[in-house]
CSV table of C-alpha atoms in Angstrom, one decimal:
chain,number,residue,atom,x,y,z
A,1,UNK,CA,-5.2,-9.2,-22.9
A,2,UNK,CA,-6.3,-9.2,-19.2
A,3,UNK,CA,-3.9,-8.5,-16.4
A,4,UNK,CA,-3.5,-11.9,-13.8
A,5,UNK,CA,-5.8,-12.1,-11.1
A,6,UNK,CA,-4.4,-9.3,-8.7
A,7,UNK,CA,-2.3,-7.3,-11.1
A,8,UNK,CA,-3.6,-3.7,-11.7
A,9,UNK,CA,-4.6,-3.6,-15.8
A,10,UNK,CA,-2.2,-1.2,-17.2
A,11,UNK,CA,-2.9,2.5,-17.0
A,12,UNK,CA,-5.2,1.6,-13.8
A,13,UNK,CA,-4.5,4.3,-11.2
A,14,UNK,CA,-2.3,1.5,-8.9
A,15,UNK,CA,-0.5,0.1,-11.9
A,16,UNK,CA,3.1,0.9,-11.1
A,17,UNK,CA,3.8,1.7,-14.1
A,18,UNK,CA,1.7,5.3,-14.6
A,19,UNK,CA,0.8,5.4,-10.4
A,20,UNK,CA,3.5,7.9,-10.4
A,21,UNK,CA,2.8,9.6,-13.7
A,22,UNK,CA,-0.8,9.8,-12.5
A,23,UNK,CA,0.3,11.4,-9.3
A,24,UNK,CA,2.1,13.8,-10.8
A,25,UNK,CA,0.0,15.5,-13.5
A,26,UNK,CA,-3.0,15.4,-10.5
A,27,UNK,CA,-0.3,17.8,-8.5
A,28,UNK,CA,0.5,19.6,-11.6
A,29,UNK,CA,-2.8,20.1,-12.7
A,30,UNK,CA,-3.2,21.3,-9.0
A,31,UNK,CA,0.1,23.9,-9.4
A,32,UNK,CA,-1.0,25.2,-12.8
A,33,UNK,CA,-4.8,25.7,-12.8
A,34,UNK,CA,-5.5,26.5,-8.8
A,35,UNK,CA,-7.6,24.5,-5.9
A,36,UNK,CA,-9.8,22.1,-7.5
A,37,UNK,CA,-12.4,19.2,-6.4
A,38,UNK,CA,-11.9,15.9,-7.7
A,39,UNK,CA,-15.0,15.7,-10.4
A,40,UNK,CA,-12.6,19.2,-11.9
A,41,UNK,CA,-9.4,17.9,-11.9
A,42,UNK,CA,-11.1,14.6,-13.0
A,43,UNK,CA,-12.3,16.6,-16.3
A,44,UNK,CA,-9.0,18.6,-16.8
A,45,UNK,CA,-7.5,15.6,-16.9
A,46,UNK,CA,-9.8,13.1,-18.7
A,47,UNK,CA,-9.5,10.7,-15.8
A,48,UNK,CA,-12.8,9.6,-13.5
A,49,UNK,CA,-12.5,11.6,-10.3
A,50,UNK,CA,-12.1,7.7,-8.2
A,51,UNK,CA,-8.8,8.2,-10.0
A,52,UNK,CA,-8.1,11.1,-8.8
A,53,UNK,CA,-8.6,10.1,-5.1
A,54,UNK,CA,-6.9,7.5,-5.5
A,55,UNK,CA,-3.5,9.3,-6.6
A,56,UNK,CA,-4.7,12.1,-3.5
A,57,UNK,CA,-4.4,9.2,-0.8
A,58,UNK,CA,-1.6,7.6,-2.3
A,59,UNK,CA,0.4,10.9,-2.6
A,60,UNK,CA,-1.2,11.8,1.4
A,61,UNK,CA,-0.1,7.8,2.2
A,62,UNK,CA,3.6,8.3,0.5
A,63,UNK,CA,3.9,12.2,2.3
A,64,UNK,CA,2.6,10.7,5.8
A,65,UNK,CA,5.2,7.3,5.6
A,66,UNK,CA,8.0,10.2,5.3
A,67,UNK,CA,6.9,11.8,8.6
């Protein structure tokens, strides 16, 4: 089934549901295997590497509404 017009499909990178999840094994992957660009994490992770921007600037966005 497709998600409503406007609602992320689930296990998109801004689907509530896994946005956080996502997040966090992007900044795991980052703890356990070193500095990385995108298109590397993308391929530790088996994600595309727009999804791994995308959980970058959300996790920059959420760190910067904190300041």
């Amino acid at each position: 089934a497709t998600a409503p017009a406007g609602v992320p499909p689930e296990g998109h990178p801004t689907d509530p549901l896994t946005e956080g999840a996502g997040r966090d094994r992007v900044a795991a992957s980052l703890l356990t295997g070193g500095p990385a660009t995108a298109s590397q994490l993308a391929e530790r992770l088996g994600i595309s590497a727009t999804a791994v921007r995308r959980h970058l600037e959300a996790t920059v966005a959420a760190w910067c509404r904190r300041s």
